[in-house]
Amino acid sequence: MITFQHVSFSYDSHRMQAKTHRTEGLHDINFTVKDGECVLLCGKSGCGKTTMTRLVNGLIPNVYPGKLTGNVLLDGQNLSELPMYEIASLVGSVFQNPKTQFFNVDTDSEIAFGVENQALPREQIAQKVAAAAKILEIETLRGRNIFSLSGGEKQKVAFASVYAMNPMVYLLDEPSSNLDMETVDALKTHLKELKSQGKTILIVEHRLYYLMDIVDRILVLDEGQITKNYSAKEFLTLTDKERRMMGLRTTDLRKELPELIAKKEQENSLELKNVSLFYRKETVMRNISAKFSRGEVIALVGKNGTGKTTFSRALCGLHQEIKGDFFRDGKIISTKRRQKISYMVMQDVNFQLFAESVEAECSFGIRNPNAALIAETMDTLNLTPFAEQHPGTLSGGQKQRLAVAVGQICKKELIVFDEPTSGLDYESMTSVAKIIRTLSEQGKIIFVVTHDYEFLCRTCSRILAFSDGEISDDLKFRADNKAQIAQLFFSAVETNRGGDLFE
């Protein structure tokens, strides 16, 4: 049993919000999670969800110092008084960015890491690693270099490392953020199995649709306080408007339809001819030929590990192992030139935030930045309150929005967004969609790597689906292609349930 008793927490001063706004943290939190219960923590980005999980796994106050009042109890024991090794044996955590919890460079060692710290015999450790990989269906990821994995594959390994330890409490922070829809469905199956074993589960999540028949309760947070406490049945009676007012996303993807308004076709501006991509001499994609026009928003979809990010990096001139040609307006364009005309919002935006403040980041490295555009973009993405704050102190969703803001401000011709909605609430997701539509209207060529069907409906005009190193589908994203769209996104999920995507 997990109990919060009048818990308030504020981070040390270096993590403070702008002086005119409330400090990041929690304010008088009271609730109890029963043994075997599955509780969803949701709310707008930066509302305190992750802070709550840090109190349960001991990272607060051991790693993140600050002012803590009240008590967080696990089976009657005050967690702030327990040593970290003891908490770790009871509570398993999968972080929003799995890279931040890795300690090894190969997958087998990473899955074994937690079990090794339980001082089990070597043979038993090997058995637990093998069992976790088999049950979670990630045996193909064994023996791999961590750094060669896609974002979704890293999340699978992080989950496996916790699963192998067999804790009583699971803390999952945005577990679906980088997973393809088939893997999300597998995650759902694993969560149901954990519930059947009597495990206690706390999930921080913005993508709600896959959890509605798993969670027992939904806690909605706003500015560090629990504002709503719903049973699953109560939550499903909310209207779309009521849910969106709280910053929450859809509970049923079947209600989402393409919003694209047909546009006049423009001339092709970018062309790939017989492009093959390699990673350490291994073929990632082969003989890709395609044409793209100004104003197109192209979704790059496919299972985790199919090469979507490698393809994106190649477009921007950031991947070197290439054969074939890239053409711009009919002329071959060099790798160096592609770098100059392109901007990429990375899957892990921590790699591209350099400045000392949010406002400075928006103009970092940009010649003659447009102050009015910076102010407008920051306002659209709700970044103005954090203008003087260091980017490293932002929440995951806030960092994502900041990287998107720079993509709008830098005025490049070709822009790639790699999982831009990771960690974003409904309001932030629609704001990013608005930015992308604006860029489209300006004649940019935009590629979006995404598994987020709800977001795709609001932004994309075309889909490229990758499978087995090739483009398996290339189609316009509109309602009259609903059969093909359903096959791409829902074949592994809805078909088994007899559902219709566009009911």
Short mmCIF file of C-alpha atoms in Angstrom, two decimals:
data_model
loop_
_atom_site.label_atom_id
_atom_site.label_comp_id
_atom_site.label_asym_id
_atom_site.label_seq_id
_atom_site.Cartn_x
_atom_site.Cartn_y
_atom_site.Cartn_z
CA MET A 1 0.00 0.00 0.00
CA ILE A 2 1.26 3.48 -0.95
CA THR A 3 0.05 6.42 1.11
CA PHE A 4 0.61 10.16 0.60
CA GLN A 5 -0.11 12.12 3.79
CA HIS A 6 -0.26 15.91 3.31
CA VAL A 7 2.76 15.79 1.00
CA SER A 8 4.21 19.02 -0.36
CA PHE A 9 7.48 19.31 -2.20
CA SER A 10 9.37 22.10 -3.94
CA TYR A 11 12.65 21.65 -5.75
CA ASP A 12 15.75 23.56 -4.76
CA SER A 13 15.97 27.13 -6.01
CA HIS A 14 17.89 26.25 -9.17
CA ARG A 15 14.78 24.39 -10.40
CA MET A 16 12.36 27.22 -9.69
CA GLN A 17 9.90 28.46 -12.26
CA ALA A 18 9.80 32.11 -13.28
CA LYS A 19 9.20 34.28 -10.21
CA THR A 20 5.73 35.27 -11.32
CA HIS A 21 4.61 31.63 -11.45
CA ARG A 22 4.17 28.84 -9.00
CA THR A 23 7.20 26.74 -8.18
CA GLU A 24 7.37 23.30 -9.73
CA GLY A 25 6.43 20.64 -7.21
CA LEU A 26 3.48 19.30 -5.21
CA HIS A 27 1.05 20.90 -2.80
CA ASP A 28 -0.78 19.01 -0.03
CA ILE A 29 -1.16 15.65 -1.77
CA ASN A 30 -3.35 13.08 0.00
CA PHE A 31 -4.27 9.71 -1.46
CA THR A 32 -3.79 5.97 -1.02
CA VAL A 33 -3.03 3.28 -3.59
CA LYS A 34 -4.19 -0.14 -2.47
CA ASP A 35 -2.15 -3.28 -3.02
CA GLY A 36 -2.78 -4.62 -6.53
CA GLU A 37 -4.38 -1.39 -7.73
CA CYS A 38 -3.51 0.27 -11.05
CA VAL A 39 -3.65 4.07 -10.88
CA LEU A 40 -3.20 6.49 -13.77
CA LEU A 41 -1.64 9.90 -13.07
CA CYS A 42 -2.50 12.39 -15.80
CA GLY A 43 -2.75 16.11 -16.42
CA LYS A 44 -1.03 18.89 -18.33
CA SER A 45 2.72 18.78 -18.91
CA GLY A 46 4.64 19.99 -15.86
CA CYS A 47 1.76 19.49 -13.40
CA GLY A 48 3.76 17.29 -11.00
CA LYS A 49 3.11 13.73 -12.22
CA THR A 50 6.77 12.73 -12.48
CA THR A 51 7.50 14.40 -9.14
CA MET A 52 4.98 12.05 -7.52
CA THR A 53 6.75 9.00 -8.93
CA ARG A 54 10.10 10.31 -7.69
CA LEU A 55 8.71 10.38 -4.17
CA VAL A 56 7.68 6.74 -4.45
CA ASN A 57 10.98 5.43 -5.85
CA GLY A 58 13.15 7.47 -3.49
CA LEU A 59 14.72 9.79 -6.08
CA ILE A 60 13.21 12.56 -3.97
CA PRO A 61 14.93 13.58 -1.75
CA ASN A 62 17.98 11.34 -2.43
CA VAL A 63 18.70 12.55 -5.97
CA TYR A 64 16.44 15.58 -6.36
CA PRO A 65 16.84 17.73 -3.24
CA GLY A 66 14.25 20.21 -2.09
CA LYS A 67 11.81 21.03 0.67
CA LEU A 68 9.62 18.04 1.59
CA THR A 69 6.82 18.04 4.13
CA GLY A 70 4.36 15.27 4.93
CA ASN A 71 4.95 11.54 4.55
CA VAL A 72 5.04 9.01 1.73
CA LEU A 73 4.54 5.51 3.13
CA LEU A 74 5.06 2.11 1.54
CA ASP A 75 3.40 -0.62 3.61
CA GLY A 76 3.57 1.72 6.59
CA GLN A 77 7.27 2.55 6.21
CA ASN A 78 8.33 6.14 5.55
CA LEU A 79 10.12 6.05 2.19
CA SER A 80 12.29 9.07 3.02
CA GLU A 81 13.85 7.02 5.84
CA LEU A 82 14.52 3.85 3.82
CA PRO A 83 17.89 3.28 2.10
CA MET A 84 17.76 3.37 -1.70
CA TYR A 85 18.77 -0.27 -2.11
CA GLU A 86 15.79 -1.34 -0.03
CA ILE A 87 13.38 0.84 -2.01
CA ALA A 88 14.84 -0.51 -5.27
CA SER A 89 14.03 -4.07 -4.24
CA LEU A 90 10.37 -3.11 -3.75
CA VAL A 91 9.76 -0.47 -6.44
CA GLY A 92 10.71 -0.79 -10.12
CA SER A 93 10.80 2.32 -12.33
CA VAL A 94 10.71 2.82 -16.08
CA PHE A 95 11.62 6.45 -16.78
CA GLN A 96 10.20 8.68 -19.50
CA ASN A 97 13.64 8.71 -21.13
CA PRO A 98 14.97 5.15 -20.70
CA LYS A 99 18.52 6.20 -21.55
CA THR A 100 18.75 7.95 -18.18
CA GLN A 101 18.46 4.63 -16.35
CA PHE A 102 20.91 2.54 -18.35
CA PHE A 103 24.17 1.43 -16.74
CA ASN A 104 25.50 -0.92 -19.43
CA VAL A 105 26.30 -0.87 -23.12
CA ASP A 106 24.67 -4.18 -24.07
CA THR A 107 21.08 -5.30 -23.63
CA ASP A 108 21.67 -8.55 -21.72
CA SER A 109 23.78 -6.78 -19.08
CA GLU A 110 21.16 -4.06 -18.76
CA ILE A 111 18.30 -6.51 -18.23
CA ALA A 112 20.44 -8.34 -15.69
CA PHE A 113 21.61 -5.22 -13.84
CA GLY A 114 18.84 -5.00 -11.26
CA VAL A 115 18.84 -8.74 -10.63
CA GLU A 116 22.61 -8.69 -10.13
CA ASN A 117 22.15 -6.09 -7.42
CA GLN A 118 19.93 -8.57 -5.59
CA ALA A 119 23.05 -10.75 -5.25
CA LEU A 120 21.45 -13.81 -6.84
CA PRO A 121 23.53 -16.75 -8.15
CA ARG A 122 24.81 -16.39 -11.72
CA GLU A 123 22.63 -19.26 -13.00
CA GLN A 124 19.49 -17.72 -11.53
CA ILE A 125 20.32 -14.32 -13.03
CA ALA A 126 20.71 -15.90 -16.47
CA GLN A 127 17.36 -17.67 -16.04
CA LYS A 128 15.58 -14.44 -15.07
CA VAL A 129 17.04 -12.54 -18.03
CA ALA A 130 16.03 -15.29 -20.46
CA ALA A 131 12.55 -15.55 -18.94
CA ALA A 132 11.95 -11.79 -19.08
CA ALA A 133 13.06 -11.59 -22.72
CA LYS A 134 10.84 -14.53 -23.68
CA ILE A 135 7.72 -13.36 -21.83
CA LEU A 136 8.07 -9.79 -23.13
CA GLU A 137 8.86 -11.08 -26.64
CA ILE A 138 12.13 -9.17 -27.04
CA GLU A 139 14.48 -12.10 -27.61
CA THR A 140 15.63 -10.47 -30.87
CA LEU A 141 16.99 -7.57 -28.78
CA ARG A 142 19.27 -9.77 -26.71
CA GLY A 143 23.02 -9.36 -27.19
CA ARG A 144 22.59 -5.96 -28.85
CA ASN A 145 24.49 -2.71 -28.32
CA ILE A 146 22.27 -0.30 -26.36
CA PHE A 147 23.36 2.61 -28.55
CA SER A 148 22.22 0.87 -31.75
CA LEU A 149 18.60 0.54 -30.56
CA SER A 150 15.71 2.75 -31.55
CA GLY A 151 13.88 4.76 -28.88
CA GLY A 152 11.08 2.21 -28.71
CA GLU A 153 13.51 -0.69 -28.41
CA LYS A 154 15.25 1.09 -25.52
CA GLN A 155 11.90 1.39 -23.74
CA LYS A 156 11.34 -2.34 -24.16
CA VAL A 157 14.74 -3.11 -22.62
CA ALA A 158 14.11 -0.71 -19.72
CA PHE A 159 10.80 -2.43 -18.99
CA ALA A 160 12.45 -5.86 -19.19
CA SER A 161 15.14 -4.84 -16.67
CA VAL A 162 12.42 -3.97 -14.17
CA TYR A 163 10.30 -7.02 -15.00
CA ALA A 164 13.25 -9.35 -14.34
CA MET A 165 13.52 -7.96 -10.78
CA ASN A 166 9.88 -8.85 -10.04
CA PRO A 167 9.13 -5.85 -7.74
CA MET A 168 5.80 -5.43 -5.97
CA VAL A 169 5.35 -1.85 -7.25
CA TYR A 170 5.79 -0.70 -10.87
CA LEU A 171 6.23 3.00 -11.72
CA LEU A 172 5.88 3.69 -15.45
CA ASP A 173 6.49 7.23 -16.77
CA GLU A 174 5.10 7.64 -20.31
CA PRO A 175 5.70 3.96 -21.18
CA SER A 176 4.02 4.19 -24.60
CA SER A 177 5.68 7.40 -25.81
CA ASN A 178 8.04 5.81 -28.38
CA LEU A 179 6.26 2.51 -29.02
CA ASP A 180 4.52 1.45 -32.21
CA MET A 181 0.86 0.54 -31.85
CA GLU A 182 1.43 -3.20 -31.97
CA THR A 183 3.96 -2.90 -29.14
CA VAL A 184 1.57 -0.68 -27.17
CA ASP A 185 -0.98 -3.48 -27.43
CA ALA A 186 1.67 -5.91 -26.15
CA LEU A 187 2.42 -3.50 -23.27
CA LYS A 188 -1.27 -3.53 -22.43
CA THR A 189 -1.21 -7.33 -22.28
CA HIS A 190 1.82 -7.26 -19.95
CA LEU A 191 0.14 -4.72 -17.66
CA LYS A 192 -2.93 -6.93 -17.40
CA GLU A 193 -0.68 -9.85 -16.50
CA LEU A 194 1.02 -7.77 -13.78
CA LYS A 195 -2.39 -6.89 -12.37
CA SER A 196 -3.37 -10.56 -12.30
CA GLN A 197 -0.19 -11.20 -10.26
CA GLY A 198 -1.33 -8.64 -7.68
CA LYS A 199 1.29 -6.02 -8.58
CA THR A 200 0.65 -2.37 -7.73
CA ILE A 201 1.04 -0.09 -10.77
CA LEU A 202 1.35 3.70 -11.05
CA ILE A 203 1.36 4.99 -14.62
CA VAL A 204 2.10 8.52 -15.78
CA GLU A 205 0.68 8.79 -19.27
CA HIS A 206 -0.77 11.21 -21.84
CA ARG A 207 -1.90 8.55 -24.31
CA LEU A 208 -4.92 7.20 -22.51
CA TYR A 209 -6.72 5.04 -25.06
CA TYR A 210 -4.93 1.75 -24.30
CA LEU A 211 -5.37 2.01 -20.52
CA MET A 212 -9.11 2.41 -20.20
CA ASP A 213 -9.84 -1.24 -19.42
CA ILE A 214 -6.76 -1.64 -17.20
CA VAL A 215 -6.70 1.24 -14.71
CA ASP A 216 -8.81 1.21 -11.56
CA ARG A 217 -8.55 4.93 -10.86
CA ILE A 218 -7.51 8.10 -12.65
CA LEU A 219 -5.98 11.00 -10.72
CA VAL A 220 -5.91 14.33 -12.58
CA LEU A 221 -3.25 16.82 -11.45
CA ASP A 222 -3.04 20.54 -12.05
CA GLU A 223 -0.28 22.84 -10.74
CA GLY A 224 0.95 20.26 -8.25
CA GLN A 225 -2.43 19.34 -6.79
CA ILE A 226 -4.86 16.46 -7.31
CA THR A 227 -7.94 18.14 -8.72
CA LYS A 228 -9.96 15.05 -9.71
CA ASN A 229 -10.12 11.43 -8.55
CA TYR A 230 -12.17 9.25 -10.91
CA SER A 231 -12.98 5.59 -11.08
CA ALA A 232 -12.43 4.18 -14.57
CA LYS A 233 -16.19 4.02 -15.10
CA GLU A 234 -16.67 7.66 -14.03
CA PHE A 235 -13.83 8.83 -16.26
CA LEU A 236 -15.37 7.28 -19.37
CA THR A 237 -18.56 9.31 -18.86
CA LEU A 238 -16.67 12.57 -19.40
CA THR A 239 -17.39 14.42 -22.64
CA ASP A 240 -14.59 15.16 -25.06
CA LYS A 241 -14.84 18.83 -24.10
CA GLU A 242 -14.59 18.11 -20.35
CA ARG A 243 -11.58 15.88 -20.87
CA ARG A 244 -9.79 18.33 -23.14
CA MET A 245 -10.37 21.19 -20.69
CA MET A 246 -8.20 19.22 -18.26
CA GLY A 247 -5.48 18.80 -20.91
CA LEU A 248 -6.31 15.12 -21.48
CA ARG A 249 -6.23 13.25 -24.75
CA THR A 250 -8.69 10.84 -26.38
CA THR A 251 -9.85 7.64 -24.73
CA ASP A 252 -10.95 6.09 -28.06
CA LEU A 253 -8.81 6.37 -31.20
CA ARG A 254 -11.71 5.20 -33.34
CA LYS A 255 -13.25 8.66 -32.91
CA GLU A 256 -10.24 10.33 -34.52
CA LEU A 257 -10.49 11.18 -38.23
CA PRO A 258 -8.08 12.85 -40.65
CA GLU A 259 -8.57 16.63 -40.54
CA LEU A 260 -6.66 17.41 -43.72
CA ILE A 261 -8.29 19.87 -46.10
CA ALA A 262 -7.33 18.98 -49.64
CA LYS A 263 -4.71 21.31 -51.10
CA LYS A 264 -3.54 22.00 -54.60
CA GLU A 265 -0.64 19.75 -55.51
CA GLN A 266 2.66 21.61 -55.74
CA GLU A 267 5.66 20.76 -57.87
CA ASN A 268 8.10 18.19 -56.52
CA SER A 269 11.00 19.84 -54.72
CA LEU A 270 12.84 16.90 -53.14
CA GLU A 271 13.54 13.57 -54.78
CA LEU A 272 15.35 10.42 -53.66
CA LYS A 273 16.65 8.00 -56.30
CA ASN A 274 17.77 4.48 -55.35
CA VAL A 275 18.86 5.55 -51.86
CA SER A 276 20.18 2.82 -49.57
CA LEU A 277 21.12 3.39 -45.94
CA PHE A 278 23.60 1.42 -43.85
CA TYR A 279 24.55 1.29 -40.18
CA ARG A 280 27.96 -0.21 -39.46
CA LYS A 281 27.84 -1.92 -42.87
CA GLU A 282 24.44 -3.49 -42.10
CA THR A 283 21.69 -2.53 -44.56
CA VAL A 284 18.93 -0.48 -42.91
CA MET A 285 17.01 0.52 -46.05
CA ARG A 286 17.52 -0.32 -49.69
CA ASN A 287 16.68 1.30 -53.03
CA ILE A 288 14.33 4.00 -51.72
CA SER A 289 12.92 6.20 -54.47
CA ALA A 290 10.32 8.88 -53.71
CA LYS A 291 9.33 12.47 -54.56
CA PHE A 292 8.12 15.15 -52.14
CA SER A 293 6.60 18.57 -52.78
CA ARG A 294 6.58 21.83 -50.85
CA GLY A 295 3.85 22.03 -48.23
CA GLU A 296 3.59 18.27 -47.74
CA VAL A 297 3.54 16.86 -44.22
CA ILE A 298 4.73 13.27 -44.51
CA ALA A 299 4.28 10.80 -41.67
CA LEU A 300 7.02 8.18 -41.39
CA VAL A 301 5.49 5.15 -39.73
CA GLY A 302 6.41 1.54 -39.04
CA LYS A 303 7.40 -0.77 -36.23
CA ASN A 304 10.17 0.14 -33.80
CA GLY A 305 13.58 -0.44 -35.35
CA THR A 306 12.53 -0.23 -39.01
CA GLY A 307 14.88 2.69 -39.74
CA LYS A 308 12.59 5.73 -39.52
CA THR A 309 15.06 7.80 -37.52
CA THR A 310 18.00 6.73 -39.73
CA PHE A 311 16.00 7.78 -42.79
CA SER A 312 15.22 11.13 -41.14
CA ARG A 313 18.86 11.74 -40.31
CA ALA A 314 19.82 10.94 -43.90
CA LEU A 315 17.33 13.52 -45.19
CA CYS A 316 19.02 16.16 -43.01
CA GLY A 317 22.54 15.15 -44.00
CA LEU A 318 23.28 13.75 -40.54
CA HIS A 319 23.77 10.13 -41.61
CA GLN A 320 26.87 9.32 -43.65
CA GLU A 321 26.51 5.66 -44.70
CA ILE A 322 24.47 6.27 -47.87
CA LYS A 323 24.32 5.14 -51.48
CA GLY A 324 22.10 6.84 -54.05
CA ASP A 325 21.23 10.45 -54.85
CA PHE A 326 19.19 13.29 -53.34
CA PHE A 327 17.78 15.94 -55.69
CA ARG A 328 16.48 19.41 -54.87
CA ASP A 329 14.52 21.14 -57.65
CA GLY A 330 16.01 18.67 -60.13
CA LYS A 331 19.66 19.12 -59.12
CA ILE A 332 21.76 16.80 -56.95
CA ILE A 333 22.10 18.24 -53.44
CA SER A 334 25.14 17.40 -51.35
CA THR A 335 25.18 16.17 -47.79
CA LYS A 336 26.63 19.49 -46.62
CA ARG A 337 23.91 21.47 -48.38
CA ARG A 338 21.17 19.25 -46.92
CA GLN A 339 22.53 20.08 -43.49
CA LYS A 340 22.18 23.81 -44.21
CA ILE A 341 18.57 23.70 -45.41
CA SER A 342 17.33 21.21 -42.78
CA TYR A 343 16.39 21.17 -39.11
CA MET A 344 15.61 18.10 -37.03
CA VAL A 345 13.72 17.95 -33.76
CA MET A 346 15.35 14.87 -32.25
CA GLN A 347 13.61 12.08 -30.39
CA ASP A 348 15.78 12.91 -27.38
CA VAL A 349 15.71 16.71 -27.37
CA ASN A 350 18.28 16.90 -24.57
CA PHE A 351 20.92 16.56 -27.31
CA GLN A 352 19.92 19.86 -28.92
CA LEU A 353 19.28 22.26 -26.04
CA PHE A 354 22.37 24.41 -25.45
CA ALA A 355 21.47 27.90 -24.20
CA GLU A 356 21.20 29.26 -20.66
CA SER A 357 17.51 30.17 -20.89
CA VAL A 358 14.41 29.18 -22.84
CA GLU A 359 14.29 32.54 -24.61
CA ALA A 360 17.97 32.35 -25.55
CA GLU A 361 17.48 28.79 -26.87
CA CYS A 362 14.86 30.09 -29.31
CA SER A 363 17.49 32.22 -31.07
CA PHE A 364 20.58 30.09 -30.44
CA GLY A 365 22.72 29.82 -33.57
CA ILE A 366 20.19 31.70 -35.72
CA ARG A 367 21.39 34.68 -37.74
CA ASN A 368 19.24 37.79 -37.37
CA PRO A 369 16.51 36.11 -35.31
CA ASN A 370 13.02 37.56 -35.62
CA ALA A 371 12.08 38.79 -32.13
CA ALA A 372 8.39 39.01 -32.98
CA LEU A 373 8.34 35.45 -34.32
CA ILE A 374 10.16 34.21 -31.20
CA ALA A 375 7.61 35.87 -28.93
CA GLU A 376 4.67 34.57 -30.97
CA THR A 377 6.01 31.01 -31.09
CA MET A 378 6.81 30.93 -27.37
CA ASP A 379 3.29 32.15 -26.65
CA THR A 380 1.68 29.58 -28.97
CA LEU A 381 3.56 26.75 -27.24
CA ASN A 382 3.01 28.17 -23.73
CA LEU A 383 6.72 28.72 -23.14
CA THR A 384 6.56 32.42 -22.25
CA PRO A 385 6.22 31.76 -18.48
CA PHE A 386 9.55 29.89 -18.60
CA ALA A 387 11.45 32.43 -20.72
CA GLU A 388 14.22 32.99 -18.14
CA GLN A 389 14.38 29.38 -16.96
CA HIS A 390 17.23 27.03 -17.90
CA PRO A 391 16.07 24.42 -20.48
CA GLY A 392 17.56 21.62 -18.37
CA THR A 393 15.05 22.31 -15.58
CA LEU A 394 11.98 21.88 -17.80
CA SER A 395 9.73 18.83 -17.79
CA GLY A 396 10.02 16.36 -20.67
CA GLY A 397 6.98 17.81 -22.45
CA GLN A 398 8.22 21.38 -22.01
CA LYS A 399 11.60 20.49 -23.51
CA GLN A 400 9.81 18.88 -26.45
CA ARG A 401 7.81 22.06 -27.05
CA LEU A 402 10.98 24.16 -26.87
CA ALA A 403 12.70 22.07 -29.56
CA VAL A 404 9.59 22.40 -31.75
CA ALA A 405 9.67 26.18 -31.20
CA VAL A 406 13.22 26.37 -32.54
CA GLY A 407 12.11 24.37 -35.58
CA GLN A 408 9.49 27.06 -36.30
CA ILE A 409 11.88 29.98 -35.72
CA CYS A 410 14.93 28.77 -37.69
CA LYS A 411 13.15 29.08 -41.09
CA LYS A 412 14.70 26.00 -42.72
CA GLU A 413 13.27 24.51 -45.92
CA LEU A 414 13.11 20.89 -44.76
CA ILE A 415 12.10 20.08 -41.18
CA VAL A 416 11.98 16.68 -39.51
CA PHE A 417 10.13 16.02 -36.26
CA ASP A 418 11.11 12.73 -34.60
CA GLU A 419 8.32 11.74 -32.17
CA PRO A 420 7.42 15.40 -31.45
CA THR A 421 4.47 14.55 -29.16
CA SER A 422 6.41 12.44 -26.66
CA GLY A 423 5.34 13.68 -23.23
CA LEU A 424 2.75 16.17 -24.55
CA ASP A 425 -0.74 16.73 -23.17
CA TYR A 426 -3.75 17.46 -25.41
CA GLU A 427 -3.28 21.23 -25.46
CA SER A 428 0.44 20.98 -26.22
CA MET A 429 -0.16 18.34 -28.88
CA THR A 430 -2.67 20.58 -30.68
CA SER A 431 -0.27 23.55 -30.39
CA VAL A 432 2.50 21.55 -32.05
CA ALA A 433 0.02 20.46 -34.74
CA LYS A 434 -0.81 24.13 -35.37
CA ILE A 435 2.90 24.96 -35.76
CA ILE A 436 3.33 22.15 -38.29
CA ARG A 437 0.30 23.26 -40.30
CA THR A 438 1.71 26.82 -40.34
CA LEU A 439 5.05 25.53 -41.62
CA SER A 440 3.18 23.57 -44.30
CA GLU A 441 1.37 26.72 -45.43
CA GLN A 442 4.77 28.42 -45.71
CA GLY A 443 5.82 25.79 -48.25
CA LYS A 444 8.19 23.81 -46.06
CA ILE A 445 8.68 20.08 -46.62
CA ILE A 446 7.94 18.40 -43.30
CA PHE A 447 8.55 14.84 -42.17
CA VAL A 448 7.06 13.53 -38.93
CA VAL A 449 8.25 10.28 -37.36
CA THR A 450 5.35 9.23 -35.20
CA HIS A 451 3.33 6.40 -33.69
CA ASP A 452 0.79 8.93 -32.43
CA TYR A 453 -2.33 8.39 -34.52
CA GLU A 454 -4.26 11.15 -32.72
CA PHE A 455 -1.55 13.66 -33.67
CA LEU A 456 -1.19 12.33 -37.20
CA CYS A 457 -4.89 13.03 -37.83
CA ARG A 458 -4.28 16.73 -37.10
CA THR A 459 -1.16 17.25 -39.18
CA CYS A 460 -0.21 14.83 -41.93
CA SER A 461 -1.18 14.74 -45.59
CA ARG A 462 0.74 11.63 -46.60
CA ILE A 463 2.05 8.42 -45.05
CA LEU A 464 5.23 6.51 -45.83
CA ALA A 465 5.21 3.14 -44.09
CA PHE A 466 8.53 1.34 -43.62
CA SER A 467 8.84 -2.43 -43.36
CA ASP A 468 11.74 -4.83 -43.94
CA GLY A 469 14.03 -2.09 -45.22
CA GLU A 470 11.60 -0.78 -47.83
CA ILE A 471 8.68 1.63 -48.28
CA SER A 472 5.78 -0.79 -48.00
CA ASP A 473 3.02 1.84 -48.40
CA ASP A 474 2.85 5.39 -49.76
CA LEU A 475 -0.62 6.89 -49.56
CA LYS A 476 -2.50 10.12 -48.96
CA PHE A 477 -3.80 10.46 -45.42
CA ARG A 478 -7.49 11.12 -45.86
CA ALA A 479 -10.78 9.45 -45.02
CA ASP A 480 -11.26 7.82 -48.43
CA ASN A 481 -8.15 5.76 -47.72
CA LYS A 482 -9.54 4.54 -44.40
CA ALA A 483 -9.17 0.84 -45.24
CA GLN A 484 -5.42 1.14 -45.87
CA ILE A 485 -4.98 3.45 -42.88
CA ALA A 486 -6.77 0.97 -40.63
CA GLN A 487 -4.52 -1.80 -41.94
CA LEU A 488 -1.39 0.23 -41.16
CA PHE A 489 -2.29 1.39 -37.68
CA PHE A 490 -4.85 -1.01 -36.30
CA SER A 491 -4.45 -4.39 -37.99
CA ALA A 492 -2.72 -5.90 -34.96
CA VAL A 493 -5.05 -4.25 -32.47
CA GLU A 494 -8.57 -3.73 -33.80
CA THR A 495 -8.80 -6.68 -36.16
CA ASN A 496 -8.46 -9.11 -33.28
CA ARG A 497 -11.34 -7.36 -31.51
CA GLY A 498 -13.61 -7.13 -34.50
CA GLY A 499 -13.48 -3.35 -34.30
CA ASP A 500 -13.77 -0.75 -37.04
CA LEU A 501 -11.44 2.21 -36.93
CA PHE A 502 -14.00 4.59 -38.36
CA GLU A 503 -17.15 3.43 -36.61
#
